[in-house]
Amino acid sequence: MSRSTMRSLIEQHIPIGGQWRQGGGALMRSVFPADQSINAELHAADLDDVEQAVAVADRSWRAPAWRDLPAHHRARVLYRVADLIDAQREPLARLQTRDNGKPLGETRALVDSAAATARYFGAVCETLDGVLPIPRSAEFMTFSSHEPIGVIAAITPWNSPIASEMQKIAPALAAGNAVVLKPAEATPLAALALARLFEQAGLPPGLLSVLPGRGSLIGEAIARHPLVRKISFTGGTRTGRHLAHVAADKLIPTSLELGGKSPTIVLDDADIELAVQGVVYGIYSSAGQACIAGSRLFVQRACYDHFIQRLQQVACALRIGHPEQEGIHLGPLINHAHRDSVATYVASALAEGGQLRFGGAAPADAALAAGSYYQPTLIEGLSPQARACREEIFGPVLIALPFDDEEALVAQANDSVYGLAAGIWSRDYRRALRLAARLEAGTVWINTYKKFSISTPFGGFKESGLGREKGREGLLAYMQQKSIYLGLDATPMGWSQ
Ligand code: ADP
């Protein structure tokens, strides 16, 4: 396929039940957060579109063309889509940068992650075993098969579009399901481009619909639809809790990837330079708009002052700027309303006794005035009970707290409704592993942060989520097991005495 431009990947229509057509809903806009220019206008889906997409999805996953397709044929679609994504790496990255303002370095990484995810789930679904060995002498043998669940509702946020969408679509299709995807209001473009690539990769029609629109209308209608048999959601804890109620009413499974308030811990034996770089990356990359952002920093008192001084030097040297420029560290936040919310958290932290060490405002640079930019910010001196210490801010705001001993540290680090991730910086792996075992978090990074392997399960403890994505678990999450018993005994069945 010839190389496309970013503009040529922008779809005017949306894929509904195997047909690309205009959505029946209101006109919606994708806006570039760097300067508020309009990337695209398209019609959202309406409730009739939901009905159509789900009904066709239900027929499509049951159809022999999909249902009877061996796993390695489904895998081929995923391998082909991965190749198509590789071929469009640059325009797909630029499309996402336009949608959510993330710097190109980050959106390229999201594209690579999407391609790797498609390949991984293709490979795992091809090699998944189901049959148990035949017992030597027995009345029966038994085996179990992994079957698809049916129509999957996939609902995604705006911060890592193509990567988080592929984390749901690839395993769901690999497992033989159909997907109806509702991308975030702010970022419909990558999901639509992805649907087009799946079509080009030979996915039979009707198995992947993308329905942009309001979460409370279109997302809700998809989740509630009686033919939808699983909800896979990534987003805020409030919406996740709501969707868990919807799933409970229908008695269907959910996978929920929700918020976080992740602690990063610097022990007194850490390599300070490595730790500073890691902590800065952990909170300020993506301008803090990441569920795994290391937003609470605990530094052992013996090295606290020195550490914070160095952190300030490194953070204040980060380049904030236009996300389409190379070498930028922080782009704009997703929109002005979100920046206002971040600023409100900073104001509340200062009102509750916090001291601003640096940041705490939009950058002064006039060239950035139209974008929703916010400086890397550090607040010290807060009580762990303060709002900014407890709630997810989803912006470039780090709260630093010194600690004296490990007992107090563990209690404080775990004193959160969330349990998504944690970071530990120490030269002593025994000490770090001991601490890792006591932290209530689904992912613990030691001497690194925000690194991912597609074969390693990801998910949250406590209110950070339910279930796991990635890894073998990420595929099994879209399957249900059926156990089959085969009688091997020719004599009539007897009653147990
Ligand atoms: P965030 O704070 O990350 O935007 P949300 O939870 O609000 O998180 O949104 C994540 C996704 O959930 C978006 O695609 C949004 O449209 C969708 N959404 C919001 N409310 C609902 C709802 N009631 N039912 C289904 N989806 C919803």
XYZ file of C-alpha atoms and ligand atoms in Angstrom:
524
model
C 0.000 0.000 0.000
C 1.279 3.471 -0.799
C 2.080 5.814 2.059
C -0.796 8.007 3.141
C -0.858 11.442 4.603
C -2.435 12.191 7.947
C -5.330 13.997 6.225
C -6.120 11.032 3.995
C -6.706 8.898 7.101
C -9.479 11.194 8.343
C -12.800 9.491 7.755
C -16.032 11.417 7.141
C -18.177 8.353 7.681
C -18.248 5.712 10.393
C -18.366 1.905 10.119
C -21.758 0.705 11.346
C -22.532 -2.965 10.989
C -20.293 -3.449 7.971
C -21.247 -0.260 6.129
C -19.477 3.074 6.137
C -22.062 5.817 6.335
C -22.848 9.063 8.082
C -23.791 8.652 11.732
C -27.363 9.634 12.597
C -26.308 11.827 15.543
C -25.246 15.430 16.022
C -22.211 16.943 14.342
C -19.118 16.546 16.509
C -15.691 18.081 16.192
C -12.180 16.840 16.692
C -10.164 19.836 17.891
C -6.358 20.217 17.972
C -5.542 21.063 21.606
C -2.428 23.041 20.571
C -4.337 25.828 18.843
C -8.053 24.913 18.891
C -8.145 24.446 15.115
C -10.658 21.915 13.848
C -9.218 18.640 12.576
C -12.465 17.131 11.402
C -16.211 17.302 11.764
C -18.313 14.204 11.629
C -21.725 13.023 12.659
C -21.839 11.012 15.864
C -23.740 7.742 16.002
C -27.346 7.754 17.205
C -29.403 5.081 18.956
C -30.541 3.521 15.655
C -26.887 3.139 14.705
C -26.241 1.344 18.000
C -29.100 -1.026 17.257
C -27.829 -1.678 13.761
C -24.185 -2.176 14.817
C -24.991 -4.547 17.661
C -27.519 -6.582 15.662
C -25.090 -7.038 12.762
C -22.236 -7.795 15.203
C -24.345 -10.503 16.794
C -25.122 -12.092 13.425
C -21.518 -11.715 12.271
C -19.796 -13.486 15.144
C -22.265 -16.385 14.895
C -21.868 -16.695 11.104
C -19.839 -19.716 9.980
C -17.508 -17.382 8.075
C -16.198 -16.191 11.450
C -17.356 -18.779 13.947
C -15.782 -21.698 12.064
C -12.668 -19.851 11.017
C -9.654 -21.579 12.587
C -7.721 -19.435 15.030
C -4.717 -19.191 12.726
C -6.913 -17.599 10.052
C -8.182 -15.027 12.525
C -4.542 -14.482 13.449
C -3.745 -13.707 9.807
C -6.111 -10.716 9.899
C -4.269 -9.447 12.959
C -0.834 -9.944 11.365
C -2.011 -8.102 8.255
C -3.462 -5.217 10.241
C -0.166 -4.957 12.140
C 1.709 -4.652 8.822
C -0.762 -2.004 7.625
C -0.278 -0.068 10.862
C 3.515 -0.228 10.463
C 3.181 1.109 6.930
C 1.091 4.056 8.213
C 3.145 4.692 11.348
C 3.791 8.378 10.756
C 0.290 9.459 9.608
C -1.343 7.443 12.410
C 0.936 9.107 14.954
C 0.152 12.552 13.535
C -3.578 11.786 13.545
C -3.477 11.106 17.275
C -1.301 14.137 17.995
C -3.961 16.217 16.246
C -6.723 14.604 18.268
C -5.232 14.729 21.765
C -2.156 16.955 21.608
C 0.378 14.350 22.685
C 3.908 14.918 21.323
C 4.800 12.877 18.242
C 7.364 10.784 20.112
C 4.553 9.513 22.324
C 1.982 8.946 19.597
C 4.546 7.020 17.503
C 5.036 4.763 20.510
C 1.251 4.244 20.679
C 1.192 3.176 17.021
C 4.048 0.720 17.613
C 2.228 -0.629 20.631
C -0.952 -1.173 18.587
C 0.933 -3.135 15.911
C 2.752 -5.221 18.536
C -0.532 -5.930 20.322
C -2.179 -7.168 17.114
C 0.780 -9.504 16.433
C 0.898 -10.756 19.993
C -2.773 -11.716 20.203
C -2.561 -13.284 16.738
C 0.291 -15.465 17.969
C -1.327 -16.332 21.304
C -4.692 -17.278 19.806
C -2.918 -19.541 17.306
C -1.095 -21.394 20.033
C -3.651 -21.539 22.845
C -4.106 -25.120 24.003
C -7.432 -26.517 25.115
C -7.246 -30.283 24.998
C -6.140 -32.309 27.992
C -4.351 -35.670 27.612
C -6.531 -38.836 27.536
C -6.385 -40.689 30.855
C -5.096 -44.310 30.483
C -8.110 -46.116 31.928
C -11.262 -44.203 32.532
C -14.994 -44.167 32.052
C -14.720 -40.880 30.309
C -12.325 -38.250 29.181
C -12.851 -34.560 29.399
C -11.534 -31.517 27.679
C -12.456 -27.924 27.529
C -12.562 -25.475 24.695
C -12.302 -21.708 24.712
C -15.253 -20.117 22.986
C -16.040 -16.529 22.094
C -18.449 -14.597 24.307
C -20.328 -12.733 21.559
C -20.651 -9.010 21.016
C -18.120 -7.005 23.033
C -18.682 -3.355 23.964
C -15.291 -1.631 23.961
C -15.297 1.868 25.474
C -12.073 3.873 25.455
C -10.639 7.185 26.724
C -8.730 9.878 24.831
C -5.247 9.587 26.263
C -3.776 6.608 24.353
C -6.262 6.073 21.510
C -4.852 3.502 19.102
C -2.981 1.522 21.750
C -5.855 1.188 24.204
C -8.282 0.443 21.369
C -6.077 -2.319 19.973
C -5.710 -3.797 23.468
C -9.424 -4.534 23.324
C -10.035 -5.148 19.620
C -7.124 -7.552 18.998
C -7.863 -10.085 21.769
C -11.631 -9.799 21.267
C -11.366 -10.596 17.544
C -8.611 -13.173 18.083
C -11.009 -14.971 20.407
C -13.730 -14.980 17.753
C -15.996 -12.192 19.034
C -17.426 -9.103 17.347
C -16.622 -5.608 18.670
C -18.670 -2.430 18.873
C -16.220 0.317 19.859
C -17.149 3.696 21.322
C -14.052 5.920 21.227
C -13.762 8.985 23.461
C -15.594 12.123 22.336
C -12.310 14.021 21.857
C -10.496 11.344 19.839
C -12.587 9.522 17.232
C -10.062 9.696 14.377
C -7.596 6.900 15.188
C -10.387 4.411 15.900
C -11.997 5.126 12.530
C -8.648 4.830 10.729
C -8.081 1.538 12.517
C -11.455 0.189 11.392
C -10.489 1.012 7.810
C -7.197 -0.880 8.208
C -9.014 -3.916 9.615
C -11.261 -3.840 6.570
C -8.189 -3.732 4.292
C -6.658 -6.592 6.287
C -9.615 -8.776 5.365
C -11.749 -8.718 8.504
C -15.212 -9.879 7.422
C -17.753 -7.015 7.493
C -19.883 -6.356 10.571
C -17.329 -7.585 13.120
C -15.972 -4.156 14.007
C -18.235 -1.133 14.276
C -16.956 2.195 15.559
C -19.633 4.486 16.982
C -18.359 7.901 18.036
C -20.664 9.932 20.258
C -21.444 10.943 23.797
C -20.580 8.380 26.454
C -23.772 8.863 28.424
C -25.862 8.313 25.271
C -24.043 6.051 22.796
C -21.647 4.335 25.234
C -24.501 3.720 27.629
C -26.800 2.346 24.899
C -24.132 -0.057 23.649
C -23.345 -1.289 27.170
C -27.038 -1.792 27.972
C -27.925 -3.519 24.724
C -29.203 -7.041 25.509
C -27.067 -8.611 22.763
C -23.859 -7.143 24.189
C -22.273 -9.894 26.294
C -19.211 -8.180 27.751
C -18.145 -4.624 28.552
C -14.472 -3.767 28.273
C -13.882 -0.257 29.543
C -10.903 2.011 30.086
C -11.541 5.397 31.668
C -12.427 7.110 34.915
C -13.380 5.198 38.069
C -16.779 6.904 38.290
C -17.829 5.736 34.815
C -16.261 2.322 35.454
C -18.305 1.859 38.613
C -21.440 2.859 36.724
C -20.725 0.356 33.942
C -20.053 -2.364 36.530
C -23.635 -1.761 37.726
C -24.917 -2.046 34.171
C -22.997 -5.325 33.767
C -24.227 -6.630 37.113
C -27.841 -6.082 36.049
C -27.233 -8.086 32.876
C -24.963 -10.614 34.632
C -22.247 -10.165 32.054
C -18.492 -9.915 32.629
C -16.564 -6.642 32.593
C -12.937 -5.689 32.263
C -12.287 -2.302 33.822
C -9.072 -0.275 33.565
C -9.640 2.755 35.763
C -7.839 5.555 37.553
C -4.749 5.699 39.702
C -2.811 7.779 42.198
C 0.384 5.834 41.936
C 3.201 6.208 44.477
C 6.825 6.410 43.363
C 9.225 5.687 46.177
C 12.851 6.771 46.349
C 14.832 4.863 48.972
C 17.991 6.377 50.463
C 20.213 3.908 48.579
C 18.798 4.817 45.136
C 20.939 5.950 42.228
C 19.710 9.521 42.531
C 20.341 10.565 38.938
C 18.506 7.528 37.532
C 15.680 8.004 39.998
C 15.277 11.705 39.195
C 15.054 10.997 35.476
C 12.598 8.157 36.092
C 10.368 10.126 38.446
C 10.278 13.099 36.063
C 9.353 10.832 33.151
C 6.828 8.937 35.285
C 4.787 12.036 36.096
C 5.436 14.601 33.368
C 5.374 12.468 30.207
C 1.998 12.763 28.477
C 1.726 15.937 30.631
C 0.599 13.630 33.409
C -2.449 12.478 31.440
C -1.860 8.805 32.121
C -3.686 6.503 34.500
C -0.288 5.139 35.592
C 1.319 8.553 36.179
C 3.546 8.403 39.259
C 1.716 11.268 40.942
C 2.683 10.762 44.613
C 6.410 10.934 45.302
C 7.765 9.524 48.573
C 11.450 10.273 49.188
C 13.408 8.988 52.183
C 14.228 11.995 54.357
C 18.010 11.500 54.265
C 18.083 12.285 50.544
C 14.896 14.377 50.225
C 16.414 17.873 49.848
C 19.102 16.828 47.444
C 16.644 14.769 45.393
C 14.059 17.527 45.098
C 16.703 20.077 44.105
C 17.902 17.884 41.274
C 14.327 17.007 40.271
C 13.550 20.717 40.016
C 16.532 21.288 37.697
C 15.526 18.439 35.412
C 11.785 19.196 35.387
C 12.292 22.899 34.745
C 14.499 22.083 31.743
C 11.735 20.061 30.045
C 10.594 21.527 26.747
C 6.919 22.455 26.629
C 5.696 23.124 23.149
C 3.820 22.405 20.016
C 3.282 18.639 19.911
C 4.072 18.392 16.192
C 7.570 19.745 16.818
C 10.238 17.090 17.358
C 11.929 16.826 20.746
C 9.073 18.234 22.798
C 8.512 16.777 26.264
C 5.107 18.212 27.186
C 2.351 19.100 24.745
C -0.949 20.746 25.693
C -3.540 19.124 27.929
C -6.555 17.694 26.128
C -8.632 20.900 26.402
C -9.096 24.108 28.374
C -11.737 22.638 30.669
C -9.304 19.933 31.722
C -6.559 22.494 32.307
C -8.991 24.440 34.507
C -9.607 21.278 36.502
C -5.840 20.764 36.974
C -5.460 24.410 38.043
C -8.308 23.975 40.539
C -6.489 21.016 42.113
C -3.318 23.091 42.430
C -5.282 25.944 44.037
C -6.915 23.522 46.483
C -3.503 22.060 47.383
C -2.160 25.535 48.158
C -5.277 26.374 50.180
C -4.741 23.191 52.189
C -1.214 24.236 53.199
C 0.844 22.943 50.267
C 3.843 24.902 49.017
C 4.488 25.375 45.358
C 8.070 24.390 44.548
C 7.775 25.105 40.816
C 5.182 25.342 38.023
C 1.582 25.964 39.017
C 0.567 27.940 35.928
C 0.308 27.946 32.171
C 3.630 28.716 30.440
C 4.266 32.408 29.818
C 5.338 31.855 26.168
C 2.921 33.865 23.978
C 3.335 31.343 21.142
C 1.576 28.769 23.328
C -1.270 31.007 24.453
C -3.941 29.344 22.298
C -3.190 25.844 23.574
C -4.226 24.295 26.868
C -0.655 23.966 28.159
C 0.330 23.649 31.827
C 3.784 23.689 33.382
C 5.334 20.748 35.205
C 4.387 21.395 38.816
C 5.652 20.189 42.194
C 3.844 20.695 45.489
C 5.405 19.948 48.882
C 4.296 20.110 52.490
C 0.805 18.665 52.026
C -0.927 16.390 54.456
C -1.616 12.957 52.913
C -5.294 13.695 53.609
C -5.340 16.715 51.260
C -7.524 16.421 48.188
C -4.583 16.710 45.786
C -2.950 13.749 47.550
C -5.989 11.527 47.257
C -7.686 12.299 43.939
C -6.459 11.657 40.440
C -5.498 15.010 38.874
C -4.538 13.631 35.430
C -2.127 16.485 34.812
C 1.561 17.382 35.276
C 1.267 17.811 39.033
C 3.541 15.910 41.416
C 2.990 15.824 45.168
C 6.215 15.172 47.131
C 6.271 13.780 50.668
C 9.325 12.788 52.741
C 9.280 9.568 54.790
C 11.408 8.205 57.619
C 10.876 4.486 57.872
C 9.492 1.773 55.633
C 6.573 0.865 57.904
C 5.136 4.372 57.752
C 5.875 4.496 54.033
C 3.947 1.305 53.235
C 0.944 2.512 55.224
C 0.952 5.868 53.437
C 1.613 4.493 49.963
C -1.282 2.054 50.364
C -3.589 4.666 51.863
C -5.487 5.230 48.609
C -8.660 3.923 47.047
C -6.546 3.258 43.964
C -4.029 0.489 43.346
C -2.912 0.734 39.754
C 0.877 1.079 39.795
C 3.885 1.934 41.931
C 7.559 2.694 41.390
C 10.528 1.902 43.626
C 14.034 3.311 43.188
C 16.748 1.480 45.126
C 20.110 -0.190 44.472
C 19.149 -3.016 46.836
C 16.865 -5.453 44.960
C 16.147 -7.493 48.089
C 14.851 -4.424 49.834
C 12.944 -3.275 46.773
C 11.286 -6.667 46.257
C 10.282 -6.829 49.922
C 8.616 -3.485 49.502
C 7.033 -4.463 46.160
C 5.363 -7.428 47.858
C 3.668 -5.084 50.324
C 2.410 -2.464 47.881
C -1.216 -2.663 46.813
C -0.730 -2.153 43.094
C -1.300 -4.184 39.933
C 2.078 -3.168 38.478
C 5.263 -2.350 40.402
C 8.251 -0.956 38.534
C 11.655 -1.220 40.208
C 14.333 1.117 38.838
C 12.212 1.856 35.799
C 8.750 3.297 35.167
C 6.018 3.229 32.498
C 7.739 0.369 30.668
C 5.446 -2.268 29.170
C 5.634 -5.722 27.740
C 2.608 -6.934 25.781
C 2.994 -10.410 27.323
C 2.785 -9.078 30.895
C -0.740 -8.712 32.314
C -1.830 -5.196 33.245
C -4.633 -4.127 35.553
C -5.491 -2.585 38.869
C -5.965 -3.513 42.499
C -8.815 -1.916 44.489
C -10.749 0.836 42.668
C -8.245 0.911 39.809
C -10.028 -1.875 38.020
C -11.189 -5.394 37.457
C -9.530 -8.032 35.303
C -6.328 -7.893 33.303
C -5.442 -6.800 29.793
C -2.368 -8.001 27.843
C -0.724 -11.370 28.228
C -2.547 -14.692 27.944
C -5.072 -13.382 30.492
C -5.855 -10.573 28.075
C -7.057 -13.122 25.516
C -8.844 -15.403 27.980
C -10.797 -12.348 29.155
C -12.682 -12.496 25.851
C -13.416 -16.219 25.969
C -15.643 -18.506 27.934
C -14.683 -22.073 28.617
C -16.816 -25.027 27.694
C -16.023 -28.403 29.269
C -16.945 -31.494 27.274
C -17.136 -35.032 28.692
C -16.703 -38.059 26.369
C -17.909 -41.439 27.608
C -15.298 -44.182 26.994
C -17.061 -47.025 28.797
C -19.303 -49.337 26.720
C -21.127 -50.723 29.779
C -24.441 -49.131 30.817
C -24.186 -46.344 33.390
C -24.566 -47.540 36.962
C -25.839 -45.717 40.055
C -23.278 -44.930 42.715
C -23.893 -47.038 45.812
P -12.151 10.224 31.189
O -12.242 10.966 32.465
O -10.891 9.459 30.978
O -12.632 10.963 29.985
P -14.609 8.784 31.194
O -14.842 7.640 32.085
O -15.465 9.975 31.350
O -13.103 9.050 31.437
O -14.644 8.387 29.675
C -14.074 7.222 29.129
C -14.987 6.717 28.040
O -16.235 6.349 28.636
C -15.329 7.729 26.961
O -15.377 7.073 25.698
C -16.699 8.228 27.377
O -17.449 8.740 26.311
C -17.307 6.937 27.909
N -18.467 7.119 28.816
C -18.724 8.130 29.668
N -19.894 7.935 30.314
C -20.388 6.750 29.887
C -21.571 5.975 30.174
N -22.488 6.383 31.042
N -21.739 4.795 29.541
C -20.816 4.346 28.664
N -19.706 5.037 28.334
C -19.481 6.216 28.926
